[in-house]
């Protein structure tokens, strides 16, 4: 188990804290793009490096597709954040995040559903090597 003083957990804690603060003000019901914009803005203000919709290539055999996927946010090159505004997170959303982590070779990810009435209920942490 990781300590709360572990730099990895400090980044995810910062992301979650900013997301909850945004949700408290805006509430559920807006478009994904609104939450993405404000979360990226708040994380940048906190001094974190944010990449939005960065194209990640996908290889299959000897073929490569240059724009295999575009994760919503990559924070400090260490955490992929996928933002949703859906009634309920589905297993496919978690599978999508795990695929993104594997293809980008990033260990940790957050799936955040801003449609949840209480945002903490709409957050899932995922790791390539650890169950969280």
Short mmCIF file of N, CA and C in Angstrom, two decimals:
data_model
loop_
_atom_site.label_atom_id
_atom_site.label_comp_id
_atom_site.label_asym_id
_atom_site.label_seq_id
_atom_site.Cartn_x
_atom_site.Cartn_y
_atom_site.Cartn_z
N UNK A 1 0.84 -1.18 0.00
CA UNK A 1 0.00 0.00 0.00
C UNK A 1 0.88 1.24 0.00
N UNK A 2 0.49 2.25 -0.75
CA UNK A 2 1.25 3.49 -0.87
C UNK A 2 0.95 4.44 0.28
N UNK A 3 1.97 5.16 0.68
CA UNK A 3 1.81 6.20 1.68
C UNK A 3 1.22 7.44 1.03
N UNK A 4 0.48 8.23 1.79
CA UNK A 4 -0.06 9.47 1.26
C UNK A 4 1.05 10.46 0.94
N UNK A 5 2.25 10.23 1.45
CA UNK A 5 3.38 11.09 1.14
C UNK A 5 4.11 10.66 -0.13
N UNK A 6 3.70 9.55 -0.72
CA UNK A 6 4.28 9.07 -1.96
C UNK A 6 3.95 10.08 -3.07
N UNK A 7 4.95 10.54 -3.83
CA UNK A 7 4.69 11.53 -4.89
C UNK A 7 3.62 11.08 -5.88
N UNK A 8 3.55 9.77 -6.16
CA UNK A 8 2.52 9.27 -7.08
C UNK A 8 1.13 9.55 -6.53
N UNK A 9 0.91 9.27 -5.26
CA UNK A 9 -0.41 9.50 -4.69
C UNK A 9 -0.70 10.98 -4.53
N UNK A 10 0.34 11.81 -4.36
CA UNK A 10 0.11 13.24 -4.26
C UNK A 10 -0.44 13.81 -5.56
N UNK A 11 0.02 13.29 -6.70
CA UNK A 11 -0.50 13.76 -7.99
C UNK A 11 -1.96 13.38 -8.15
N UNK A 12 -2.30 12.12 -7.90
CA UNK A 12 -3.70 11.71 -8.06
C UNK A 12 -4.59 12.41 -7.04
N UNK A 13 -4.06 12.63 -5.84
CA UNK A 13 -4.82 13.35 -4.82
C UNK A 13 -5.10 14.78 -5.28
N UNK A 14 -4.12 15.42 -5.89
CA UNK A 14 -4.28 16.79 -6.41
C UNK A 14 -5.33 16.82 -7.53
N UNK A 15 -5.27 15.85 -8.43
CA UNK A 15 -6.24 15.79 -9.54
C UNK A 15 -7.65 15.62 -8.98
N UNK A 16 -7.81 14.68 -8.07
CA UNK A 16 -9.14 14.41 -7.50
C UNK A 16 -9.64 15.63 -6.74
N UNK A 17 -8.78 16.27 -5.96
CA UNK A 17 -9.19 17.46 -5.22
C UNK A 17 -9.68 18.57 -6.12
N UNK A 18 -8.96 18.81 -7.22
CA UNK A 18 -9.37 19.85 -8.17
C UNK A 18 -10.68 19.47 -8.85
N UNK A 19 -10.84 18.20 -9.20
CA UNK A 19 -12.08 17.75 -9.84
C UNK A 19 -13.27 17.94 -8.90
N UNK A 20 -13.10 17.59 -7.64
CA UNK A 20 -14.19 17.75 -6.66
C UNK A 20 -14.53 19.23 -6.48
N UNK A 21 -13.52 20.09 -6.42
CA UNK A 21 -13.77 21.53 -6.28
C UNK A 21 -14.57 22.06 -7.47
N UNK A 22 -14.22 21.64 -8.67
CA UNK A 22 -14.94 22.06 -9.88
C UNK A 22 -16.38 21.57 -9.83
N UNK A 23 -16.55 20.31 -9.44
CA UNK A 23 -17.89 19.71 -9.39
C UNK A 23 -18.77 20.40 -8.35
N UNK A 24 -18.17 20.80 -7.23
CA UNK A 24 -18.95 21.51 -6.20
C UNK A 24 -19.53 22.82 -6.73
N UNK A 25 -18.79 23.49 -7.59
CA UNK A 25 -19.24 24.77 -8.13
C UNK A 25 -20.19 24.56 -9.32
N UNK A 26 -19.79 23.71 -10.26
CA UNK A 26 -20.57 23.55 -11.50
C UNK A 26 -21.66 22.50 -11.41
N UNK A 27 -21.48 21.49 -10.55
CA UNK A 27 -22.44 20.41 -10.45
C UNK A 27 -22.41 19.51 -11.68
N UNK A 28 -23.28 18.49 -11.69
CA UNK A 28 -23.37 17.59 -12.84
C UNK A 28 -24.20 18.22 -13.96
N UNK A 29 -24.13 17.63 -15.14
CA UNK A 29 -25.04 18.02 -16.21
C UNK A 29 -24.46 18.80 -17.36
N UNK A 30 -23.17 19.17 -17.28
CA UNK A 30 -22.56 19.91 -18.38
C UNK A 30 -21.85 18.95 -19.33
N UNK A 31 -21.37 19.48 -20.43
CA UNK A 31 -20.63 18.67 -21.40
C UNK A 31 -19.25 18.30 -20.86
N UNK A 32 -18.73 17.16 -21.32
CA UNK A 32 -17.38 16.73 -20.94
C UNK A 32 -16.36 17.82 -21.20
N UNK A 33 -16.48 18.49 -22.32
CA UNK A 33 -15.49 19.50 -22.71
C UNK A 33 -15.37 20.62 -21.67
N UNK A 34 -16.46 20.96 -21.00
CA UNK A 34 -16.42 22.01 -19.98
C UNK A 34 -15.57 21.54 -18.80
N UNK A 35 -15.81 20.32 -18.32
CA UNK A 35 -15.05 19.79 -17.18
C UNK A 35 -13.58 19.60 -17.55
N UNK A 36 -13.30 19.13 -18.77
CA UNK A 36 -11.92 18.96 -19.22
C UNK A 36 -11.18 20.29 -19.20
N UNK A 37 -11.83 21.30 -19.73
CA UNK A 37 -11.21 22.62 -19.80
C UNK A 37 -10.85 23.12 -18.40
N UNK A 38 -11.81 23.11 -17.50
CA UNK A 38 -11.56 23.66 -16.17
C UNK A 38 -10.60 22.80 -15.35
N UNK A 39 -10.66 21.48 -15.51
CA UNK A 39 -9.72 20.63 -14.77
C UNK A 39 -8.29 20.89 -15.26
N UNK A 40 -8.10 20.95 -16.57
CA UNK A 40 -6.76 21.25 -17.10
C UNK A 40 -6.29 22.62 -16.61
N UNK A 41 -7.17 23.59 -16.63
CA UNK A 41 -6.84 24.94 -16.18
C UNK A 41 -6.40 24.94 -14.70
N UNK A 42 -7.15 24.28 -13.85
CA UNK A 42 -6.83 24.26 -12.42
C UNK A 42 -5.54 23.48 -12.14
N UNK A 43 -5.31 22.42 -12.88
CA UNK A 43 -4.09 21.64 -12.67
C UNK A 43 -2.86 22.42 -13.14
N UNK A 44 -3.00 23.16 -14.23
CA UNK A 44 -1.89 24.02 -14.68
C UNK A 44 -1.59 25.09 -13.63
N UNK A 45 -2.65 25.70 -13.09
CA UNK A 45 -2.46 26.71 -12.04
C UNK A 45 -1.73 26.13 -10.84
N UNK A 46 -1.92 24.82 -10.60
CA UNK A 46 -1.25 24.15 -9.47
C UNK A 46 0.18 23.75 -9.82
N UNK A 47 0.62 24.06 -11.04
CA UNK A 47 2.01 23.79 -11.43
C UNK A 47 2.24 22.44 -12.08
N UNK A 48 1.19 21.74 -12.45
CA UNK A 48 1.34 20.44 -13.10
C UNK A 48 1.37 20.62 -14.62
N UNK A 49 2.12 19.76 -15.29
CA UNK A 49 2.20 19.79 -16.75
C UNK A 49 1.04 18.97 -17.32
N UNK A 50 0.26 19.58 -18.19
CA UNK A 50 -0.93 18.94 -18.75
C UNK A 50 -0.82 18.83 -20.26
N UNK A 51 -1.07 17.63 -20.77
CA UNK A 51 -1.21 17.43 -22.22
C UNK A 51 -2.66 17.04 -22.46
N UNK A 52 -3.30 17.74 -23.39
CA UNK A 52 -4.70 17.46 -23.70
C UNK A 52 -4.81 16.84 -25.09
N UNK A 53 -5.58 15.77 -25.17
CA UNK A 53 -5.86 15.12 -26.44
C UNK A 53 -4.58 14.81 -27.23
N UNK A 54 -3.53 14.39 -26.53
CA UNK A 54 -2.26 14.06 -27.18
C UNK A 54 -2.43 12.78 -28.01
N UNK A 55 -2.13 12.84 -29.31
CA UNK A 55 -2.26 11.63 -30.13
C UNK A 55 -1.23 10.58 -29.73
N UNK A 56 -1.70 9.37 -29.52
CA UNK A 56 -0.83 8.24 -29.17
C UNK A 56 -0.98 7.18 -30.27
N UNK A 57 0.13 6.80 -30.92
CA UNK A 57 0.04 5.80 -31.98
C UNK A 57 -0.24 4.40 -31.42
N UNK A 58 -0.85 3.59 -32.25
CA UNK A 58 -1.12 2.19 -31.90
C UNK A 58 -0.47 1.32 -32.97
N UNK A 59 0.27 0.31 -32.50
CA UNK A 59 0.95 -0.61 -33.41
C UNK A 59 0.25 -1.97 -33.38
N UNK A 60 0.16 -2.55 -34.56
CA UNK A 60 -0.38 -3.90 -34.70
C UNK A 60 0.49 -4.58 -35.75
N UNK A 61 1.29 -5.55 -35.30
CA UNK A 61 2.23 -6.18 -36.23
C UNK A 61 3.20 -5.15 -36.74
N UNK A 62 3.30 -5.01 -38.05
CA UNK A 62 4.22 -4.04 -38.63
C UNK A 62 3.52 -2.73 -39.01
N UNK A 63 2.25 -2.62 -38.67
CA UNK A 63 1.47 -1.42 -39.02
C UNK A 63 1.31 -0.51 -37.81
N UNK A 64 1.29 0.78 -38.09
CA UNK A 64 1.07 1.77 -37.03
C UNK A 64 0.00 2.75 -37.48
N UNK A 65 -0.92 3.03 -36.59
CA UNK A 65 -1.92 4.07 -36.81
C UNK A 65 -1.47 5.24 -35.95
N UNK A 66 -1.18 6.35 -36.60
CA UNK A 66 -0.59 7.48 -35.88
C UNK A 66 -1.49 8.07 -34.81
N UNK A 67 -2.77 8.03 -35.00
CA UNK A 67 -3.69 8.59 -34.00
C UNK A 67 -4.59 7.47 -33.52
N UNK A 68 -4.02 6.58 -32.73
CA UNK A 68 -4.78 5.45 -32.21
C UNK A 68 -5.81 5.88 -31.19
N UNK A 69 -5.42 6.85 -30.35
CA UNK A 69 -6.36 7.39 -29.38
C UNK A 69 -5.81 8.71 -28.87
N UNK A 70 -6.66 9.46 -28.23
CA UNK A 70 -6.29 10.75 -27.66
C UNK A 70 -6.85 10.81 -26.23
N UNK A 71 -6.01 10.53 -25.25
CA UNK A 71 -6.51 10.61 -23.88
C UNK A 71 -6.91 12.05 -23.54
N UNK A 72 -7.92 12.18 -22.69
CA UNK A 72 -8.40 13.51 -22.33
C UNK A 72 -7.27 14.35 -21.75
N UNK A 73 -6.61 13.85 -20.71
CA UNK A 73 -5.51 14.57 -20.07
C UNK A 73 -4.40 13.59 -19.70
N UNK A 74 -3.17 14.02 -19.88
CA UNK A 74 -2.03 13.31 -19.32
C UNK A 74 -1.37 14.31 -18.38
N UNK A 75 -1.28 13.94 -17.11
CA UNK A 75 -0.78 14.85 -16.08
C UNK A 75 0.65 14.46 -15.69
N UNK A 76 1.56 15.40 -15.87
CA UNK A 76 2.98 15.20 -15.56
C UNK A 76 3.56 13.94 -16.20
N UNK A 77 2.99 13.50 -17.30
CA UNK A 77 3.46 12.29 -17.97
C UNK A 77 3.28 11.03 -17.16
N UNK A 78 2.51 11.11 -16.06
CA UNK A 78 2.40 9.98 -15.13
C UNK A 78 0.98 9.45 -14.92
N UNK A 79 -0.02 10.26 -15.22
CA UNK A 79 -1.40 9.85 -14.95
C UNK A 79 -2.27 10.23 -16.14
N UNK A 80 -3.01 9.26 -16.65
CA UNK A 80 -4.01 9.53 -17.67
C UNK A 80 -5.34 9.77 -16.97
N UNK A 81 -6.01 10.86 -17.34
CA UNK A 81 -7.32 11.18 -16.78
C UNK A 81 -8.33 11.12 -17.91
N UNK A 82 -9.31 10.25 -17.77
CA UNK A 82 -10.41 10.16 -18.72
C UNK A 82 -11.65 10.72 -18.05
N UNK A 83 -12.26 11.68 -18.69
CA UNK A 83 -13.43 12.35 -18.14
C UNK A 83 -14.67 11.87 -18.87
N UNK A 84 -15.69 11.55 -18.10
CA UNK A 84 -16.97 11.11 -18.65
C UNK A 84 -18.09 11.95 -18.06
N UNK A 85 -19.19 12.01 -18.77
CA UNK A 85 -20.44 12.59 -18.26
C UNK A 85 -21.54 11.63 -18.67
N UNK A 86 -21.60 10.52 -17.97
CA UNK A 86 -22.56 9.46 -18.29
C UNK A 86 -23.39 9.13 -17.06
N UNK A 87 -24.53 8.50 -17.29
CA UNK A 87 -25.42 8.11 -16.19
C UNK A 87 -24.68 7.25 -15.17
N UNK A 88 -23.93 6.27 -15.68
CA UNK A 88 -23.20 5.36 -14.81
C UNK A 88 -21.98 4.85 -15.57
N UNK A 89 -20.83 4.79 -14.88
CA UNK A 89 -19.65 4.22 -15.51
C UNK A 89 -19.90 2.75 -15.81
N UNK A 90 -19.45 2.32 -16.97
CA UNK A 90 -19.64 0.93 -17.41
C UNK A 90 -18.28 0.24 -17.48
N UNK A 91 -18.27 -1.09 -17.46
CA UNK A 91 -17.00 -1.81 -17.57
C UNK A 91 -16.18 -1.41 -18.81
N UNK A 92 -16.84 -1.01 -19.90
CA UNK A 92 -16.10 -0.61 -21.10
C UNK A 92 -15.28 0.65 -20.86
N UNK A 93 -15.74 1.54 -19.99
CA UNK A 93 -14.98 2.74 -19.67
C UNK A 93 -13.67 2.38 -18.96
N UNK A 94 -13.74 1.44 -18.05
CA UNK A 94 -12.54 0.99 -17.34
C UNK A 94 -11.61 0.25 -18.29
N UNK A 95 -12.17 -0.57 -19.17
CA UNK A 95 -11.35 -1.29 -20.15
C UNK A 95 -10.65 -0.30 -21.08
N UNK A 96 -11.35 0.74 -21.47
CA UNK A 96 -10.77 1.79 -22.32
C UNK A 96 -9.59 2.44 -21.61
N UNK A 97 -9.76 2.81 -20.36
CA UNK A 97 -8.68 3.44 -19.61
C UNK A 97 -7.48 2.51 -19.49
N UNK A 98 -7.71 1.25 -19.18
CA UNK A 98 -6.61 0.29 -19.08
C UNK A 98 -5.88 0.13 -20.40
N UNK A 99 -6.60 0.13 -21.51
CA UNK A 99 -5.97 0.07 -22.84
C UNK A 99 -5.11 1.31 -23.07
N UNK A 100 -5.63 2.47 -22.72
CA UNK A 100 -4.87 3.71 -22.87
C UNK A 100 -3.59 3.66 -22.04
N UNK A 101 -3.68 3.19 -20.81
CA UNK A 101 -2.50 3.09 -19.96
C UNK A 101 -1.45 2.18 -20.60
N UNK A 102 -1.90 1.05 -21.09
CA UNK A 102 -0.98 0.08 -21.69
C UNK A 102 -0.32 0.67 -22.95
N UNK A 103 -1.11 1.27 -23.82
CA UNK A 103 -0.58 1.79 -25.07
C UNK A 103 0.35 2.99 -24.86
N UNK A 104 0.07 3.79 -23.85
CA UNK A 104 0.90 4.97 -23.57
C UNK A 104 2.05 4.63 -22.63
N UNK A 105 2.06 3.41 -22.11
CA UNK A 105 3.07 2.97 -21.14
C UNK A 105 3.10 3.89 -19.92
N UNK A 106 1.89 4.15 -19.41
CA UNK A 106 1.72 4.95 -18.20
C UNK A 106 1.07 4.06 -17.16
N UNK A 107 1.56 4.10 -15.95
CA UNK A 107 1.13 3.18 -14.90
C UNK A 107 -0.26 3.47 -14.34
N UNK A 108 -0.57 4.75 -14.12
CA UNK A 108 -1.79 5.08 -13.37
C UNK A 108 -2.78 5.90 -14.18
N UNK A 109 -4.06 5.68 -13.86
CA UNK A 109 -5.10 6.44 -14.52
C UNK A 109 -6.28 6.71 -13.60
N UNK A 110 -7.00 7.76 -13.93
CA UNK A 110 -8.23 8.11 -13.22
C UNK A 110 -9.36 8.21 -14.23
N UNK A 111 -10.47 7.63 -13.87
CA UNK A 111 -11.70 7.73 -14.64
C UNK A 111 -12.64 8.57 -13.78
N UNK A 112 -13.04 9.72 -14.30
CA UNK A 112 -13.85 10.65 -13.51
C UNK A 112 -15.16 10.93 -14.23
N UNK A 113 -16.27 10.56 -13.60
CA UNK A 113 -17.60 10.78 -14.16
C UNK A 113 -18.24 11.99 -13.48
N UNK A 114 -18.23 13.12 -14.18
CA UNK A 114 -18.76 14.35 -13.62
C UNK A 114 -20.29 14.36 -13.57
N UNK A 115 -20.92 13.34 -14.10
CA UNK A 115 -22.39 13.27 -14.04
C UNK A 115 -22.88 12.75 -12.68
N UNK A 116 -21.96 12.21 -11.88
CA UNK A 116 -22.34 11.68 -10.56
C UNK A 116 -22.82 12.83 -9.67
N UNK A 117 -23.84 12.56 -8.86
CA UNK A 117 -24.34 13.58 -7.93
C UNK A 117 -23.28 13.94 -6.91
N UNK A 118 -22.58 12.94 -6.41
CA UNK A 118 -21.45 13.13 -5.49
C UNK A 118 -20.22 12.63 -6.24
N UNK A 119 -19.33 13.54 -6.60
CA UNK A 119 -18.23 13.18 -7.51
C UNK A 119 -17.38 12.03 -7.00
N UNK A 120 -17.18 11.95 -5.69
CA UNK A 120 -16.37 10.85 -5.14
C UNK A 120 -16.92 9.49 -5.56
N UNK A 121 -18.23 9.41 -5.80
CA UNK A 121 -18.84 8.15 -6.25
C UNK A 121 -18.58 7.88 -7.73
N UNK A 122 -18.10 8.88 -8.45
CA UNK A 122 -17.86 8.74 -9.89
C UNK A 122 -16.39 8.68 -10.25
N UNK A 123 -15.54 8.38 -9.28
CA UNK A 123 -14.09 8.34 -9.54
C UNK A 123 -13.58 6.92 -9.37
N UNK A 124 -12.83 6.46 -10.36
CA UNK A 124 -12.19 5.14 -10.31
C UNK A 124 -10.70 5.33 -10.56
N UNK A 125 -9.88 4.76 -9.69
CA UNK A 125 -8.43 4.73 -9.88
C UNK A 125 -8.08 3.40 -10.51
N UNK A 126 -7.21 3.43 -11.50
CA UNK A 126 -6.76 2.19 -12.12
C UNK A 126 -5.26 2.22 -12.32
N UNK A 127 -4.67 1.04 -12.27
CA UNK A 127 -3.23 0.87 -12.43
C UNK A 127 -2.97 -0.34 -13.32
N UNK A 128 -1.90 -0.28 -14.07
CA UNK A 128 -1.56 -1.43 -14.90
C UNK A 128 -1.10 -2.62 -14.06
N UNK A 129 -0.45 -2.35 -12.93
CA UNK A 129 0.13 -3.45 -12.16
C UNK A 129 -0.48 -3.66 -10.80
N UNK A 130 -1.29 -2.70 -10.33
CA UNK A 130 -1.91 -2.83 -9.01
C UNK A 130 -3.40 -2.60 -9.12
N UNK A 131 -4.16 -3.37 -8.36
CA UNK A 131 -5.60 -3.11 -8.26
C UNK A 131 -5.81 -2.05 -7.21
N UNK A 132 -6.61 -1.04 -7.52
CA UNK A 132 -6.92 0.02 -6.55
C UNK A 132 -8.40 0.19 -6.48
#
